[in-house]
PDB file of C-alpha atoms in Angstrom:
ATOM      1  CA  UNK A 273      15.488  -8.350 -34.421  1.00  0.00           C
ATOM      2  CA  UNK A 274      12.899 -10.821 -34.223  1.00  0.00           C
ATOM      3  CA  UNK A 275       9.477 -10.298 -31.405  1.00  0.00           C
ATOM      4  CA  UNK A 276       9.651 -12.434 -27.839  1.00  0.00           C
ATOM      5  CA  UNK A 277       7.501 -15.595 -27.792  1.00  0.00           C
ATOM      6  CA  UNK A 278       5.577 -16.524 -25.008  1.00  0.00           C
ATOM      7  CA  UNK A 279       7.161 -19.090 -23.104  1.00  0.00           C
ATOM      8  CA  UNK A 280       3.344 -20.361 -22.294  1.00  0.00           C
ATOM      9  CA  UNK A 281       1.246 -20.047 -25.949  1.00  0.00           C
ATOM     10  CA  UNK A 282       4.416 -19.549 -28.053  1.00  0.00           C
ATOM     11  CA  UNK A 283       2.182 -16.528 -29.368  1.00  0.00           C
ATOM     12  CA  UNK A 284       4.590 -13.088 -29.919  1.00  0.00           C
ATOM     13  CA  UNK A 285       4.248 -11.220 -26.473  1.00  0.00           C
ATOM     14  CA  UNK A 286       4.226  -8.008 -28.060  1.00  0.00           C
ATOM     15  CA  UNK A 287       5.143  -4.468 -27.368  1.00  0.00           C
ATOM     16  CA  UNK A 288       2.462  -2.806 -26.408  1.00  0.00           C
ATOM     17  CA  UNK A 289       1.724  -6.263 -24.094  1.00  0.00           C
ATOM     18  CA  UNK A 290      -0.798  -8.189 -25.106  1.00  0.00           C
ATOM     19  CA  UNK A 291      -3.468 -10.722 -24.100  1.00  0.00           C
ATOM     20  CA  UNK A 292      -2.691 -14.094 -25.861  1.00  0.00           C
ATOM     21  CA  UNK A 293      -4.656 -17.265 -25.519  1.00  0.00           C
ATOM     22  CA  UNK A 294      -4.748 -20.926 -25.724  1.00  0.00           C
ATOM     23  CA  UNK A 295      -5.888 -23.001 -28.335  1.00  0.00           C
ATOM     24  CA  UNK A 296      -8.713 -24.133 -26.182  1.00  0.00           C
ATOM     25  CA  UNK A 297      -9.611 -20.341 -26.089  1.00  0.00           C
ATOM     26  CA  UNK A 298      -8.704 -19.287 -22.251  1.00  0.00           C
ATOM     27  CA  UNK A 299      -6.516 -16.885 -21.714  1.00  0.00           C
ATOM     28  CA  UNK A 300      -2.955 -17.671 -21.373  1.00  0.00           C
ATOM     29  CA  UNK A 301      -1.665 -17.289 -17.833  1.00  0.00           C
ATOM     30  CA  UNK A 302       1.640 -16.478 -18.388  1.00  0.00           C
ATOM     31  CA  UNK A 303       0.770 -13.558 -20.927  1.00  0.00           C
ATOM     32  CA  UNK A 304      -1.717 -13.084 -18.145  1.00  0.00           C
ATOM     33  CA  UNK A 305       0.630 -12.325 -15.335  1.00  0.00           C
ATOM     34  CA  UNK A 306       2.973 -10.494 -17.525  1.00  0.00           C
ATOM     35  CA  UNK A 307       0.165  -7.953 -18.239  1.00  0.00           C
ATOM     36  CA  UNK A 308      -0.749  -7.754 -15.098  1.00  0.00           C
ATOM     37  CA  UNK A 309       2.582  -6.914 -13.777  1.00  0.00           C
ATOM     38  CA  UNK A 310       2.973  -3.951 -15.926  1.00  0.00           C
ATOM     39  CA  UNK A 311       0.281  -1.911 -15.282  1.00  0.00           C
ATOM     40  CA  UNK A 312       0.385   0.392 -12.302  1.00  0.00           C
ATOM     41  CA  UNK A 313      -1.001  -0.441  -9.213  1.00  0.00           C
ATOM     42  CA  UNK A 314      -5.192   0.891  -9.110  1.00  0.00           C
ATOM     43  CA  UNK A 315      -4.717   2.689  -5.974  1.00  0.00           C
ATOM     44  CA  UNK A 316      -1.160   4.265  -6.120  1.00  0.00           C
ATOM     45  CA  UNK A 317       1.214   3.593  -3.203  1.00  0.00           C
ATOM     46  CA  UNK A 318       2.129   0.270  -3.624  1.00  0.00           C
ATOM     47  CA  UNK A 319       5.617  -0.527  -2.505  1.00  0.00           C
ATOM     48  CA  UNK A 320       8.115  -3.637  -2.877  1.00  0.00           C
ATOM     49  CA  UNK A 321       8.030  -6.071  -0.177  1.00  0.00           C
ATOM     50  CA  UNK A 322      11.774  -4.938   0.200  1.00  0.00           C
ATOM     51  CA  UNK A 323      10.538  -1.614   0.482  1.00  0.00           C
ATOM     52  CA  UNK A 324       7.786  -2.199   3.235  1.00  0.00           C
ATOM     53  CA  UNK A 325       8.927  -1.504   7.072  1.00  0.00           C
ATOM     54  CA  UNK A 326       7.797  -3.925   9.185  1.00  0.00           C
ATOM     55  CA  UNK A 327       6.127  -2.947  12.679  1.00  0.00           C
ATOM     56  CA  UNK A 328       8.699  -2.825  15.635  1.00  0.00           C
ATOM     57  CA  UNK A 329       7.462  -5.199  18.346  1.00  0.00           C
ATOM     58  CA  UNK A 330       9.051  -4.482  21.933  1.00  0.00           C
ATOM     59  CA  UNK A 331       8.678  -7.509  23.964  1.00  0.00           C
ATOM     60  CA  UNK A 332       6.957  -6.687  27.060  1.00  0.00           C
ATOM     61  CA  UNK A 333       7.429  -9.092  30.456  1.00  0.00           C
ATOM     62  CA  UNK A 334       3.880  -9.801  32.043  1.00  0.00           C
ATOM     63  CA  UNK A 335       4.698 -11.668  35.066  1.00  0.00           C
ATOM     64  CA  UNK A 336       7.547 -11.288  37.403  1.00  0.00           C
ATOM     65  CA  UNK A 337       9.295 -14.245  38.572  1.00  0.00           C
ATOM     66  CA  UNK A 338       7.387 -14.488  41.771  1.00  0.00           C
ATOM     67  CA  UNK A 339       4.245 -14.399  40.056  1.00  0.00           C
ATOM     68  CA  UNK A 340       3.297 -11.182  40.250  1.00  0.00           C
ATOM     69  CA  UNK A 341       1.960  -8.854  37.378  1.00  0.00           C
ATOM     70  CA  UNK A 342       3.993  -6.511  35.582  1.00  0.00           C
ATOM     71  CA  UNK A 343       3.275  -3.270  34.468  1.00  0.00           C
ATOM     72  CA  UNK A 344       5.391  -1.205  31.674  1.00  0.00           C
ATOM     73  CA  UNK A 345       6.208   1.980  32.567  1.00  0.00           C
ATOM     74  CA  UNK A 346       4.137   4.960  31.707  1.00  0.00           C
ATOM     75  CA  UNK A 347       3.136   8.461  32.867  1.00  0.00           C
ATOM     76  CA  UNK A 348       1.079   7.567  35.498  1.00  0.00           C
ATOM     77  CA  UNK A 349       3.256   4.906  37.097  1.00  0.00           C
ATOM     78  CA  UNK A 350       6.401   3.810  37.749  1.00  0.00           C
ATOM     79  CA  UNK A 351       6.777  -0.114  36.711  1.00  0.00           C
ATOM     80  CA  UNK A 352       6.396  -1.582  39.607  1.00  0.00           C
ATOM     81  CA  UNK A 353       4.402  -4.653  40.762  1.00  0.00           C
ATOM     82  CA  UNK A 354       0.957  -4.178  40.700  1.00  0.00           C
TER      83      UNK A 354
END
């Protein structure tokens, strides 16, 4: 079976991954970003997007209709106009 090219350099990609670069001697960014998506993240934890919960945000009236403030209920009162 013959080695993956880079679609970039046209270099082998390699298994282990490797570095490849460009004629004019920079580093090719597609060989780049494929070694840079295999390694494992540097401080652990890292999640897909897919996987990450977003924040629930309860929409919170400040103003009654007349005007008047609003204030969510809590312990220490009972939602009524201030």
């Amino acid at each position: 079976m013959s080695e993956t090219s880079c679609i970039q350099c046209g270099q082998p990609s390699g298994t282990p991954l490797r570095l490849n670069h460009l004629p004019n001697g920079l580093p090719c960014p597609v060989c780049r970003d494929r070694l840079l998506e295999s390694l494992p993240a540097p401080f652990g934890g890292a999640r897909a997007e897919d996987e990450i919960e977003e924040p629930v945000r309860s929409f919170e009236p400040r103003y009654l209709a007349g005007g008047e403030e609003w204030k969510a209920d809590s312990d220490d009162d009972q939602g009524e106009p201030a």
